[in-house]
PDB file of C-alpha atoms in Angstrom:
ATOM      1  CA  LEU A   1     100.145  90.009  95.460  1.00 48.00           C
ATOM      2  CA  ALA A   2      98.613  86.558  94.867  1.00 55.00           C
ATOM      3  CA  LEU A   3      97.037  87.824  91.653  1.00 53.00           C
ATOM      4  CA  ALA A   4     100.396  89.035  90.354  1.00 52.00           C
ATOM      5  CA  ALA A   5     101.950  85.631  91.043  1.00 50.00           C
ATOM      6  CA  ALA A   6      99.119  83.855  89.212  1.00 49.00           C
ATOM      7  CA  GLU A   7      99.493  86.121  86.189  1.00 57.00           C
ATOM      8  CA  ALA A   8     103.235  85.493  86.035  1.00 60.00           C
ATOM      9  CA  ARG A   9     102.814  81.707  86.030  1.00 73.00           C
ATOM     10  CA  ALA A  10     103.684  80.128  82.702  1.00 85.00           C
ATOM     11  CA  GLN A  11     101.035  78.049  80.993  1.00 94.00           C
ATOM     12  CA  GLN A  12     101.865  74.362  81.000  1.00 97.00           C
ATOM     13  CA  VAL A  13     101.089  71.432  78.729  1.00 98.00           C
ATOM     14  CA  PHE A  14     100.579  68.004  80.291  1.00 98.00           C
ATOM     15  CA  TYR A  15     100.437  64.720  78.384  1.00 98.00           C
ATOM     16  CA  VAL A  16      98.461  61.572  79.236  1.00 98.00           C
ATOM     17  CA  ASP A  17      98.948  58.110  77.760  1.00 98.00           C
ATOM     18  CA  ASP A  18      97.233  55.028  79.175  1.00 97.00           C
ATOM     19  CA  ASN A  19     100.244  52.937  78.092  1.00 97.00           C
ATOM     20  CA  ALA A  20     102.665  55.079  80.130  1.00 97.00           C
ATOM     21  CA  ALA A  21     104.325  53.826  83.280  1.00 95.00           C
ATOM     22  CA  ALA A  22     102.769  54.951  86.553  1.00 93.00           C
ATOM     23  CA  GLY A  23     104.477  57.951  88.119  1.00 94.00           C
ATOM     24  CA  GLY A  24     105.149  59.935  84.962  1.00 97.00           C
ATOM     25  CA  THR A  25     105.858  63.670  85.162  1.00 97.00           C
ATOM     26  CA  GLY A  26     103.330  64.672  82.499  1.00 98.00           C
ATOM     27  CA  GLY A  27     105.915  65.676  79.905  1.00 98.00           C
ATOM     28  CA  SER A  28     105.639  64.525  76.300  1.00 97.00           C
ATOM     29  CA  GLY A  29     108.331  61.869  76.854  1.00 97.00           C
ATOM     30  CA  ASP A  30     107.105  60.898  80.336  1.00 98.00           C
ATOM     31  CA  PRO A  31     103.303  61.278  80.269  1.00 98.00           C
ATOM     32  CA  PHE A  32     100.869  60.664  83.077  1.00 98.00           C
ATOM     33  CA  GLN A  33      99.058  57.339  82.961  1.00 98.00           C
ATOM     34  CA  THR A  34      95.685  58.821  84.003  1.00 97.00           C
ATOM     35  CA  ILE A  35      93.726  61.922  83.114  1.00 98.00           C
ATOM     36  CA  GLN A  36      93.153  62.457  86.840  1.00 97.00           C
ATOM     37  CA  ALA A  37      96.892  62.857  87.445  1.00 97.00           C
ATOM     38  CA  ALA A  38      96.945  65.714  84.925  1.00 97.00           C
ATOM     39  CA  ALA A  39      93.688  67.216  86.219  1.00 97.00           C
ATOM     40  CA  ASN A  40      95.183  67.349  89.718  1.00 97.00           C
ATOM     41  CA  LEU A  41      97.920  69.700  88.492  1.00 96.00           C
ATOM     42  CA  ALA A  42      96.291  71.626  85.633  1.00 97.00           C
ATOM     43  CA  ASN A  43      95.468  75.257  86.396  1.00 96.00           C
ATOM     44  CA  ALA A  44      93.984  78.165  84.468  1.00 96.00           C
ATOM     45  CA  GLY A  45      95.529  78.409  81.014  1.00 96.00           C
ATOM     46  CA  ASP A  46      97.014  74.901  81.028  1.00 97.00           C
ATOM     47  CA  THR A  47      96.398  72.261  78.368  1.00 98.00           C
ATOM     48  CA  VAL A  48      96.121  68.508  78.863  1.00 98.00           C
ATOM     49  CA  ILE A  49      96.766  66.443  75.734  1.00 98.00           C
ATOM     50  CA  VAL A  50      95.181  63.006  76.066  1.00 98.00           C
ATOM     51  CA  ARG A  51      96.587  60.411  73.717  1.00 98.00           C
ATOM     52  CA  ALA A  52      94.256  57.758  72.288  1.00 97.00           C
ATOM     53  CA  GLY A  53      93.360  55.080  74.793  1.00 97.00           C
ATOM     54  CA  THR A  54      90.857  53.882  77.354  1.00 96.00           C
ATOM     55  CA  TYR A  55      90.546  55.976  80.510  1.00 96.00           C
ATOM     56  CA  ALA A  56      88.483  56.128  83.675  1.00 92.00           C
ATOM     57  CA  GLY A  57      86.485  59.266  84.420  1.00 93.00           C
ATOM     58  CA  PHE A  58      88.084  62.215  86.158  1.00 95.00           C
ATOM     59  CA  ASN A  59      87.210  65.259  88.228  1.00 91.00           C
ATOM     60  CA  VAL A  60      88.468  68.728  87.363  1.00 92.00           C
ATOM     61  CA  VAL A  61      90.256  69.950  90.486  1.00 88.00           C
ATOM     62  CA  HIS A  62      91.182  73.530  89.481  1.00 90.00           C
ATOM     63  CA  SER A  63      88.965  75.815  87.460  1.00 89.00           C
ATOM     64  CA  GLY A  64      90.066  77.949  84.586  1.00 91.00           C
ATOM     65  CA  ALA A  65      89.684  81.686  84.395  1.00 92.00           C
ATOM     66  CA  LEU A  66      88.055  84.100  81.971  1.00 92.00           C
ATOM     67  CA  GLY A  67      90.230  83.897  78.850  1.00 92.00           C
ATOM     68  CA  ALA A  68      92.376  81.116  80.371  1.00 95.00           C
ATOM     69  CA  PRO A  69      90.422  77.850  80.486  1.00 94.00           C
ATOM     70  CA  VAL A  70      91.878  74.493  81.450  1.00 96.00           C
ATOM     71  CA  THR A  71      91.763  72.656  78.120  1.00 96.00           C
ATOM     72  CA  PHE A  72      91.568  68.884  77.705  1.00 96.00           C
ATOM     73  CA  THR A  73      92.177  67.732  74.163  1.00 96.00           C
TER      74      THR A  73
END
């Protein structure tokens, strides 16, 4: 049952911009301010688009899956 729910989940794209206001939702028009904020939510198959800037390090919270990596670009 849990596997079926995971397979049905739509892949998401999160955006990060170090010039964004704190508390963004991760959308292209309201990006996260830190890579960590995106990493906290990104799951297998998701993509995090990091706009040019200066960022602190981050820890990947959720792993990807075979054929569905978490991609940071």
